[in-house]
CSV table of C-alpha atoms and ligand atoms in Angstrom, one decimal:
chain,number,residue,atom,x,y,z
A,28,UNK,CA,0.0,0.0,0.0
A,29,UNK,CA,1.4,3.3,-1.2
A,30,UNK,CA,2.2,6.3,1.5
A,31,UNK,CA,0.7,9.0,-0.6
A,32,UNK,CA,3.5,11.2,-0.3
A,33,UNK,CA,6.7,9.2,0.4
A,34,UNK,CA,6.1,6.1,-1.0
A,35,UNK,CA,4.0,6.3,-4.7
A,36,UNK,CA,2.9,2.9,-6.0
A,37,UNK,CA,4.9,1.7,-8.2
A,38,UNK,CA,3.4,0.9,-11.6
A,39,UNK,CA,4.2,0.0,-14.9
A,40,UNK,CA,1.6,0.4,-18.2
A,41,UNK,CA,1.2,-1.7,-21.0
A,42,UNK,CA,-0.2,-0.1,-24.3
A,43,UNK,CA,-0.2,-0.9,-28.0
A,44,UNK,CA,-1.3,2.8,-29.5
A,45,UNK,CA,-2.4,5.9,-29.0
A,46,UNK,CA,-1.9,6.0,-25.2
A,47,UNK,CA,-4.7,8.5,-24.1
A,48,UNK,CA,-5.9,6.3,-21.1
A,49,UNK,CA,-1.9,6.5,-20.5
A,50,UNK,CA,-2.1,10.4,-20.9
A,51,UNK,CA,-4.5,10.7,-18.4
A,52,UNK,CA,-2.5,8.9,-16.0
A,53,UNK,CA,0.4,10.6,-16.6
A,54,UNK,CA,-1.7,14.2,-15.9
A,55,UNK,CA,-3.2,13.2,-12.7
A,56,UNK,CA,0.2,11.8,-11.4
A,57,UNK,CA,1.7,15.7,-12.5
A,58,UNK,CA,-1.5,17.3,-11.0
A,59,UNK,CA,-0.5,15.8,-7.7
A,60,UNK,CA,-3.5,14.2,-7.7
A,61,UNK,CA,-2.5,10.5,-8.0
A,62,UNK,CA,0.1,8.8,-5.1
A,63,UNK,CA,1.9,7.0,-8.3
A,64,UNK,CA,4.9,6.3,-9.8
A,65,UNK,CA,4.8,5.1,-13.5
A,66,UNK,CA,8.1,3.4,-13.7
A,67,UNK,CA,7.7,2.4,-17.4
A,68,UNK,CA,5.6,2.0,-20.0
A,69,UNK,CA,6.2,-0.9,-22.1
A,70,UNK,CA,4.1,-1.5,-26.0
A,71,UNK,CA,4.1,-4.4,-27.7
A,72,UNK,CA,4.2,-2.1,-31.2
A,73,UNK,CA,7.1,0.2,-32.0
A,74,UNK,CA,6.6,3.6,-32.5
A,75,UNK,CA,2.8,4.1,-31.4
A,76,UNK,CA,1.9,7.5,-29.9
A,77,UNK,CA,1.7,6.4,-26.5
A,78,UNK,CA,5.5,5.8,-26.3
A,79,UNK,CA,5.8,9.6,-27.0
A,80,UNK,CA,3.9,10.5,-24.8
A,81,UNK,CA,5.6,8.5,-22.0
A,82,UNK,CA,8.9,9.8,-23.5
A,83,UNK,CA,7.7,13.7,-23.3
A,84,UNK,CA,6.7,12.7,-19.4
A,85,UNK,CA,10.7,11.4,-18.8
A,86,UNK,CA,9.0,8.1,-18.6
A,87,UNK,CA,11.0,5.3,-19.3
A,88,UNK,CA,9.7,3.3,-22.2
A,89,UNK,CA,10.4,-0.6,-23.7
A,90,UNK,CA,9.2,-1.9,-26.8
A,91,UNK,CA,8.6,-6.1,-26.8
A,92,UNK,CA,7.7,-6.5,-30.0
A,93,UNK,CA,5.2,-9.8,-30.2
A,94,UNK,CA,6.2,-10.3,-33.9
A,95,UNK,CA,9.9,-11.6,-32.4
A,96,UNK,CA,8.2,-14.0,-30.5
A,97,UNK,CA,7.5,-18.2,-32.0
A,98,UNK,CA,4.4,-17.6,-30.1
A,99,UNK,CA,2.1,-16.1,-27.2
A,100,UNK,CA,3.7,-18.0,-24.4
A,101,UNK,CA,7.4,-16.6,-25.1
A,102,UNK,CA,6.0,-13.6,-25.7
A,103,UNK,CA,4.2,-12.9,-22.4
A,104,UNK,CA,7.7,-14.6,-20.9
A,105,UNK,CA,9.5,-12.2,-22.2
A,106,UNK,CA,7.0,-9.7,-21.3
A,107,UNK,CA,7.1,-10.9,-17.6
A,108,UNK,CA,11.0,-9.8,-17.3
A,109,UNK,CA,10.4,-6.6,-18.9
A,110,UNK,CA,7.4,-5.6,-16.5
A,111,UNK,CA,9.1,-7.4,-13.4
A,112,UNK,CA,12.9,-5.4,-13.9
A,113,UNK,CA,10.6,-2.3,-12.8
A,114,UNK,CA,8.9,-4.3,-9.4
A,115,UNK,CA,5.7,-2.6,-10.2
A,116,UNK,CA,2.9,-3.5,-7.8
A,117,UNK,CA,0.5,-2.9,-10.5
A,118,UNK,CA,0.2,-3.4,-13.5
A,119,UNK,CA,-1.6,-1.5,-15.9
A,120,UNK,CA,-3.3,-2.5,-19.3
A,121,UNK,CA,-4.2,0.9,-21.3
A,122,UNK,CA,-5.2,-0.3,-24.7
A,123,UNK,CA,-3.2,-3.0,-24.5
A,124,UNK,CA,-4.2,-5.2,-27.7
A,125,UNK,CA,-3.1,-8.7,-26.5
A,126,UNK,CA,-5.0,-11.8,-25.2
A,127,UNK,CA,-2.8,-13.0,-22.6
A,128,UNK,CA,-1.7,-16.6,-21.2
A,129,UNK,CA,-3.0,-18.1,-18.3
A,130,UNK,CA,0.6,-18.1,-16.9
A,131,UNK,CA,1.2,-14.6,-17.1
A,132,UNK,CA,-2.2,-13.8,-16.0
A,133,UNK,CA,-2.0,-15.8,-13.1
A,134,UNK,CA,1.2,-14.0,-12.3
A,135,UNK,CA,-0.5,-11.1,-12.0
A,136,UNK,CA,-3.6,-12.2,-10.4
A,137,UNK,CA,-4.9,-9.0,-8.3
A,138,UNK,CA,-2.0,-6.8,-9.4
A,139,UNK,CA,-3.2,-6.3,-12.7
A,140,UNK,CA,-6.3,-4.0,-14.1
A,141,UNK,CA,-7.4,-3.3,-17.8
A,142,UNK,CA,-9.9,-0.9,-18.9
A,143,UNK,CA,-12.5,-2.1,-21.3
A,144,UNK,CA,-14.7,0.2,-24.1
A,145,UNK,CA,-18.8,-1.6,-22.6
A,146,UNK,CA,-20.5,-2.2,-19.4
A,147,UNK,CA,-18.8,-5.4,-19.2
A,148,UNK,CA,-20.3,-8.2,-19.0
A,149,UNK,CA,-22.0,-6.8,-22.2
A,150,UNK,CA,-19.9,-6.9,-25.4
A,151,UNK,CA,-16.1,-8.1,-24.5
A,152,UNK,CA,-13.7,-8.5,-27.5
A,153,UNK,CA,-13.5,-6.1,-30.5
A,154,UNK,CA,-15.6,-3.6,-32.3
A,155,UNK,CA,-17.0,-3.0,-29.2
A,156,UNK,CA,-18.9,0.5,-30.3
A,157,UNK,CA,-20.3,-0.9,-33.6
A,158,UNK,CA,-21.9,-4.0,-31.6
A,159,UNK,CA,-23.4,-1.8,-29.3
A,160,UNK,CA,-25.4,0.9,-32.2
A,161,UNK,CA,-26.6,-2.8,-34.0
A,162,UNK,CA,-27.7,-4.0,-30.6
A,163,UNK,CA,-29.9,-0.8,-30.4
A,164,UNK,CA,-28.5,0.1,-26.7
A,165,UNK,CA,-29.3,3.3,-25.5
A,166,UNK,CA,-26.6,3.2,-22.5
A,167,UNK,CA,-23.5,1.8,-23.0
A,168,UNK,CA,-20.3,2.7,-21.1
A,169,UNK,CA,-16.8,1.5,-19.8
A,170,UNK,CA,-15.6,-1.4,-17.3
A,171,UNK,CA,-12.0,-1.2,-15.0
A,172,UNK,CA,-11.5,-4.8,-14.1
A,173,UNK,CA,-8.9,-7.1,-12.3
A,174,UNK,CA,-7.3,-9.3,-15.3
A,175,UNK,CA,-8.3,-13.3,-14.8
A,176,UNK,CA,-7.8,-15.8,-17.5
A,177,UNK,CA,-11.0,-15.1,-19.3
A,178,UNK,CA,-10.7,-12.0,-21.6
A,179,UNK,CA,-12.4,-9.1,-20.6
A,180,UNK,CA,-14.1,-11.3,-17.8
A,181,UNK,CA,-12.4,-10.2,-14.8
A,182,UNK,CA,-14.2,-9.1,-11.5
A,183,UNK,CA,-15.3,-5.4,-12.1
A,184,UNK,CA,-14.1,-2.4,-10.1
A,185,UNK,CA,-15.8,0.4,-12.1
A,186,UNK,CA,-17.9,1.6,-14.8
A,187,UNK,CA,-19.4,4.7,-16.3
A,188,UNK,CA,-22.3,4.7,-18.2
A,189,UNK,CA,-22.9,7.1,-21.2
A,190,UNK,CA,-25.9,7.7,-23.1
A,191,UNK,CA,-26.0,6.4,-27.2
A,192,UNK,CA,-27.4,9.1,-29.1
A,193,UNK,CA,-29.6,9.4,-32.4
A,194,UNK,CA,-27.3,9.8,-34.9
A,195,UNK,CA,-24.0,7.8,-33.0
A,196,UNK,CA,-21.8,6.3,-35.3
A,197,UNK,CA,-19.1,3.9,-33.6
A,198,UNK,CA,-16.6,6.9,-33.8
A,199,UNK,CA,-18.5,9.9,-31.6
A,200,UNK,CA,-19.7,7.0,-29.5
A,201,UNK,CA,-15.9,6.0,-29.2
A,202,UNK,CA,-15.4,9.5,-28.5
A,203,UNK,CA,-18.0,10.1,-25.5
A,204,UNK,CA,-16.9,6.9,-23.9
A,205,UNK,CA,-13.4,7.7,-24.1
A,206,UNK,CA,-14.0,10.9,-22.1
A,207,UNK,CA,-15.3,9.1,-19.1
A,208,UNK,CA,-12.4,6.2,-19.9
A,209,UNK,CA,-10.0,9.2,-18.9
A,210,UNK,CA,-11.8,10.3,-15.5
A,211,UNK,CA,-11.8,6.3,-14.7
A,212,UNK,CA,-8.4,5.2,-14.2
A,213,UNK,CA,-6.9,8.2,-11.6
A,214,UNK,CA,-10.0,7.1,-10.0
A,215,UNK,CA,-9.3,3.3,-10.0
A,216,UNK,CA,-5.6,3.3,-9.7
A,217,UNK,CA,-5.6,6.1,-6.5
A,218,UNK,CA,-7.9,3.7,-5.1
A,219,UNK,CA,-5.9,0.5,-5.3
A,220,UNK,CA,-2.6,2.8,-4.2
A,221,UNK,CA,-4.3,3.9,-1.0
A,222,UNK,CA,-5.1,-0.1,-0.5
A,223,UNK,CA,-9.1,0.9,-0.4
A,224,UNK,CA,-9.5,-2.0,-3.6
A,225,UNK,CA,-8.5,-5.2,-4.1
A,226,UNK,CA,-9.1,-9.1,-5.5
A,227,UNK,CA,-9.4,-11.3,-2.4
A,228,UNK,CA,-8.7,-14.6,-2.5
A,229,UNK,CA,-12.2,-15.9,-3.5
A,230,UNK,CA,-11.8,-13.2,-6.7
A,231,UNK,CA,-14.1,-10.9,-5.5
A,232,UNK,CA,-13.5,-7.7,-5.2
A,233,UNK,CA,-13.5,-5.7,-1.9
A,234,UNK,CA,-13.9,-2.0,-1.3
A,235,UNK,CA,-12.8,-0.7,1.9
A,236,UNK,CA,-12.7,-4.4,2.7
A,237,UNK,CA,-16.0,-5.1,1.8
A,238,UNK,CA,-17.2,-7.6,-0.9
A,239,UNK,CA,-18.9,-5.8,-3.5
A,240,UNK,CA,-22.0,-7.5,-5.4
A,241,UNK,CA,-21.4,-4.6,-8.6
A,242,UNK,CA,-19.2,-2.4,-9.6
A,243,UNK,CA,-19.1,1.0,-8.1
A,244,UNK,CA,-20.2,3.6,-10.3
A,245,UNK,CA,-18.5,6.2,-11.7
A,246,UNK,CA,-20.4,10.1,-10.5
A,247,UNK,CA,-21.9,7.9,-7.9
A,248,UNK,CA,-21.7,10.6,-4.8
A,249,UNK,CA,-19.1,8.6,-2.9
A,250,UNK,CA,-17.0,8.1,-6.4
A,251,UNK,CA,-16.7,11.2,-7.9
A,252,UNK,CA,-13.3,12.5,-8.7
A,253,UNK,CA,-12.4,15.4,-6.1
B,25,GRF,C1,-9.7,2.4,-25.0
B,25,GRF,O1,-11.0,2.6,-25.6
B,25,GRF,C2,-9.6,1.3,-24.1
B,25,GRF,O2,-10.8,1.1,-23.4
B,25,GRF,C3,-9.5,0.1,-25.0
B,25,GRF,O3,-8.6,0.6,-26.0
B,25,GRF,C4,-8.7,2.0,-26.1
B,25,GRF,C5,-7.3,2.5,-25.9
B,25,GRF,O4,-7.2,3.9,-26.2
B,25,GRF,N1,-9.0,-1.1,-24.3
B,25,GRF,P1,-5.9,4.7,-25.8
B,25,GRF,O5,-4.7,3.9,-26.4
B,25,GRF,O6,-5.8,4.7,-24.3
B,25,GRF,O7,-6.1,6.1,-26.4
C-alpha cells in the first residue's frame, strides 16, 4: 500500500497505440492528484503514440515487439522480465491489444487491471462501439477490471455509463466513452494505491474491505473524482 506522499505505487503500463488512457495517468500523477509512480511503460508495437507521450513525461519506455516472439507464451515470458525489472505493484493495461496466457495472467492475479470500451459483461472483445449501435442500446459505457484468464471477464471495479445518441456512429460514440475512460483510471488506480481495492482470495472484489455484489459507479456521490 502506497504512503501517498513518500512512498508512490509503483506501476508499470502496457499499451499498444495511442496512449490517451496513459495520458490521463500521466496528468493526474503531474496534478498531484495520484500517489503513483509510473516506472515504465512498455508496448508491444514500436513507435505508437503512446510511447511519445511516455517519453515527453521522462518516462521510461520498452518496446517487446510480439512479432519476435514463436508464439504467445514466449511472448508474455519475455514480457514478464520486462514488466518485473521495474517491481511494479501494478500493472496496468491501457489499450493493450493482446489476449494473454493463463501463466502470465495468473502471475499477476490482483496486481493487474485493464480498462475495457462496454458495461462489461456486455460486449467483451473487438468492435466493441459498432456492436453496441446494432444491438440498439441506448446506454453503454466502460468497465475497469482485475485481469483473470478469461478476456475481458475479470471481476469489475468500475464503470461509467454514457448515453447512445440518435445519430452515433461507432466513432462519436468512441469519443464520449473515451471521455469518461479518462476520468476512470486516476479514480481506479488512486484507489488501489491507497489499499481501499483489491481481488481477495475468493476473486471478489472488496472496497474498503468489503465484498462488492457490482461495480461501483462512476459520479456515484461517494465516487466522484475530487
Ligand atoms: C480504449 O478505448 C480502451 O478502453 C481500449 O482501447 C482503447 C485505448 O485507447 N481497451 P488509448 O490507447 O488509451 O487512447
Amino acid at each position: 500500500m502506497a504512503d501517498a506522499v513518500n512512498n508512490p505505487l509503483p506501476i508499470v503500463v502496457l499499451i499498444s497505440g495511442r496512449g490517451s488512457n496513459l495520458q490521463s495517468i500521466i496528468d493526474s500523477v503531474a496534478a498531484g492528484d495520484l500517489p503513483v509512480e509510473i516506472r515504465a511503460v512498455i508496448s508491444n508495437r514500436p513507435g505508437v503514440q503512446g510511447l511519445q507521450r511516455a517519453s515527453q513525461a521522462g518516462i521510461f519506455t520498452r518496446v517487446v515487439d510480439h512479432s519476435h516472439y514463436p508464439d504467445r507464451a514466449a511472448f508474455d515470458k519475455a514480457l514478464q522480465v520486462a514488466i518485473d525489472a521495474y517491481q511494479p505493484e501494478l500493472v496496468v493495461l491501457a489499450g493493450f491489444m493482446r489476449i494473454l496466457t493463463p501463466a502470465f495472467v495468473h502471475h499477476y492475479q490482483g496486481r493487474m487491471i485493464n480498462i475495457h470500451p462496454s458495461l462489461l459483461p456486455e460486449f467483451p472483445g473487438l468492435n466493441t462501439h459498432q456492436r453496441v449501435l446494432e444491438a440498439g442500446r441506448a446506454v453503454t459505457g466502460a468497465t475497469i477490471h482485475f485481469v483473470t484468464e478469461e478476456m475481458d471477464g475479470g471481476p469489475a471495479i468500475l464503470q461509467a455509463r454514457v448515453p447512445v445518441l440518435a445519430g452515433d456512429d461507432a466513432e462519436s460514440l468512441a469519443a464520449r466513452v473515451l471521455e469518461q475512460e479518462h476520468r476512470m483510471y486516476p479514480v481506479v488506480i488512486r484507489w488501489y494505491a491507497e489499499g481501499r481495492v483489491r481481488l481477495d482470495t475468493e476473486r471478489q472484489v472488496r472496497f474498503d474491505d468489503v465484498p462488492i455484489k457490482r461495480p461501483r459507479q462512476l459520479d456515484s456521490e461517494a465516487d466522484a473524482p475530487c
